[in-house]
mmCIF file of C-alpha atoms in Angstrom:
data_model
loop_
_atom_site.group_PDB
_atom_site.id
_atom_site.type_symbol
_atom_site.label_atom_id
_atom_site.label_comp_id
_atom_site.label_asym_id
_atom_site.label_seq_id
_atom_site.Cartn_x
_atom_site.Cartn_y
_atom_site.Cartn_z
ATOM 1 C CA MET A 273 93.445 -128.635 208.801
ATOM 2 C CA TRP A 274 96.725 -127.250 210.095
ATOM 3 C CA ASN A 275 95.350 -127.100 213.644
ATOM 4 C CA GLU A 276 94.336 -130.758 213.408
ATOM 5 C CA ILE A 277 97.865 -131.700 212.376
ATOM 6 C CA LEU A 278 99.289 -129.720 215.285
ATOM 7 C CA ARG A 279 96.888 -131.392 217.728
ATOM 8 C CA ALA A 280 97.915 -134.817 216.388
ATOM 9 C CA PHE A 281 101.567 -134.009 217.042
ATOM 10 C CA ASP A 282 100.693 -132.713 220.502
ATOM 11 C CA ARG A 283 98.947 -135.995 221.350
ATOM 12 C CA LEU A 284 102.095 -137.927 220.429
ATOM 13 C CA GLU A 285 104.058 -135.919 222.989
ATOM 14 C CA LEU A 286 107.136 -135.798 220.777
ATOM 15 C CA SER A 287 110.005 -133.443 221.423
ATOM 16 C CA GLU A 288 110.298 -130.276 219.380
ATOM 17 C CA ASN A 289 113.465 -131.571 217.714
ATOM 18 C CA THR A 290 111.712 -134.766 216.618
ATOM 19 C CA ILE A 291 108.864 -132.787 215.098
ATOM 20 C CA LEU A 292 111.226 -130.412 213.289
ATOM 21 C CA LEU A 293 113.300 -133.309 211.991
ATOM 22 C CA SER A 294 110.122 -135.038 210.776
ATOM 23 C CA PHE A 295 109.038 -131.915 208.925
ATOM 24 C CA ALA A 296 112.520 -131.525 207.429
ATOM 25 C CA VAL A 297 112.473 -135.113 206.137
ATOM 26 C CA ILE A 298 108.975 -134.723 204.678
ATOM 27 C CA ILE A 299 109.799 -131.405 203.015
ATOM 28 C CA GLY A 300 113.077 -132.811 201.675
ATOM 29 C CA ALA A 301 111.344 -135.872 200.211
ATOM 30 C CA VAL A 302 108.607 -133.807 198.571
ATOM 31 C CA THR A 303 111.192 -131.393 197.172
ATOM 32 C CA ALA A 304 113.277 -134.268 195.782
ATOM 33 C CA LEU A 305 110.200 -135.692 194.049
ATOM 34 C CA ALA A 306 109.415 -132.242 192.636
ATOM 35 C CA VAL A 307 112.945 -131.986 191.213
ATOM 36 C CA VAL A 308 112.622 -135.408 189.587
ATOM 37 C CA ALA A 309 109.261 -134.396 188.097
ATOM 38 C CA PHE A 310 110.748 -131.111 186.855
ATOM 39 C CA TYR A 311 113.581 -132.919 185.048
ATOM 40 C CA ALA A 312 111.098 -135.404 183.587
ATOM 41 C CA LEU A 313 109.031 -132.496 182.243
ATOM 42 C CA ILE A 314 112.149 -130.961 180.704
ATOM 43 C CA ASP A 315 112.898 -134.263 178.951
ATOM 44 C CA LEU A 316 109.278 -134.531 177.801
ATOM 45 C CA ALA A 317 109.310 -130.973 176.411
ATOM 46 C CA PHE A 318 112.614 -131.643 174.610
ATOM 47 C CA PHE A 319 111.181 -134.763 173.008
ATOM 48 C CA ALA A 320 107.830 -133.173 172.109
ATOM 49 C CA LEU A 321 109.200 -129.887 170.777
ATOM 50 C CA TYR A 322 112.541 -130.928 169.269
ATOM 51 C CA ARG A 323 113.071 -134.664 168.780
ATOM 52 C CA TRP A 324 109.627 -135.659 167.546
ATOM 53 C CA PRO A 325 109.368 -132.854 164.950
ATOM 54 C CA GLY A 326 112.930 -133.643 163.874
ATOM 55 C CA LEU A 327 111.875 -137.202 163.091
ATOM 56 C CA HIS A 328 108.642 -136.314 161.287
ATOM 57 C CA LEU A 329 109.490 -133.114 159.413
ATOM 58 C CA SER A 330 111.756 -132.738 156.427
ATOM 59 C CA ARG A 331 115.084 -131.026 157.037
ATOM 60 C CA ALA A 332 113.928 -127.779 155.377
ATOM 61 C CA SER A 333 110.681 -127.754 157.361
ATOM 62 C CA PHE A 334 112.545 -128.445 160.589
ATOM 63 C CA LEU A 335 114.953 -125.570 159.910
ATOM 64 C CA ALA A 336 111.931 -123.263 159.490
ATOM 65 C CA TYR A 337 110.219 -124.782 162.548
ATOM 66 C CA ARG A 338 112.978 -123.888 165.016
ATOM 67 C CA PRO A 339 112.780 -120.076 164.605
ATOM 68 C CA VAL A 340 108.968 -120.259 164.736
ATOM 69 C CA LEU A 341 109.174 -122.283 167.949
ATOM 70 C CA THR A 342 111.676 -119.807 169.394
ATOM 71 C CA ALA A 343 109.454 -116.858 168.483
ATOM 72 C CA PHE A 344 106.453 -118.562 170.057
ATOM 73 C CA GLY A 345 108.455 -119.235 173.226
ATOM 74 C CA LEU A 346 109.561 -115.609 173.462
ATOM 75 C CA TRP A 347 106.018 -114.382 172.868
ATOM 76 C CA SER A 348 104.694 -116.788 175.530
ATOM 77 C CA ALA A 349 107.247 -115.559 178.068
ATOM 78 C CA TRP A 350 106.410 -111.928 177.273
ATOM 79 C CA TRP A 351 102.676 -112.630 177.600
ATOM 80 C CA LEU A 352 103.107 -114.441 180.938
ATOM 81 C CA VAL A 353 105.162 -111.578 182.374
ATOM 82 C CA ARG A 354 102.662 -108.973 181.157
ATOM 83 C CA ARG A 355 99.623 -110.988 182.284
ATOM 84 C CA PHE A 356 100.776 -112.276 185.655
ATOM 85 C CA GLY A 357 103.773 -110.075 186.466
ATOM 86 C CA GLY A 358 101.679 -107.141 187.539
ATOM 87 C CA LYS A 359 102.348 -103.491 187.028
ATOM 88 C CA ASN A 360 104.902 -103.260 189.837
ATOM 89 C CA SER A 361 108.292 -102.796 188.207
ATOM 90 C CA GLU A 362 110.047 -102.974 191.578
ATOM 91 C CA LEU A 363 109.837 -106.770 191.644
ATOM 92 C CA ASN A 364 112.735 -107.281 189.269
ATOM 93 C CA VAL A 365 116.506 -107.064 189.700
ATOM 94 C CA PRO A 366 116.880 -103.340 188.813
ATOM 95 C CA GLY A 367 113.959 -102.486 191.107
ATOM 96 C CA VAL A 368 115.538 -104.346 194.018
ATOM 97 C CA GLN A 369 118.913 -102.714 193.362
ATOM 98 C CA LEU A 370 117.269 -99.298 193.340
ATOM 99 C CA ALA A 371 115.457 -100.059 196.593
ATOM 100 C CA VAL A 372 118.695 -101.142 198.278
ATOM 101 C CA ALA A 373 120.701 -98.180 196.996
ATOM 102 C CA ARG A 374 118.210 -95.362 197.511
ATOM 103 C CA ARG A 375 115.490 -96.449 199.939
ATOM 104 C CA GLY A 376 117.370 -98.518 202.491
ATOM 105 C CA GLY A 377 116.046 -101.806 201.112
ATOM 106 C CA PHE A 378 112.359 -100.866 201.251
ATOM 107 C CA ILE A 379 110.528 -102.547 198.381
#
């Protein structure tokens, strides 16, 4: 697919600067849309996990709900790091600092 895109640009006989500027505009637009979607998801999560329960739970239940939600969030983060983070401990800040200080930046 990538080769087809490159051939299409070659057929247009555009300058290299025009092609690079086109890619920059496309990447910038896609990134801007991703940022808007990210903020919309943050607002959705805030409503679903905080506002909506606050409206439908009693005050005492809501006060008990918040620590449970926090504990679940911490457990989820721990599980994601353990599951998908891999066994390589050098891919975190202390590992990078150690690599820079003792191994000349080799990670």
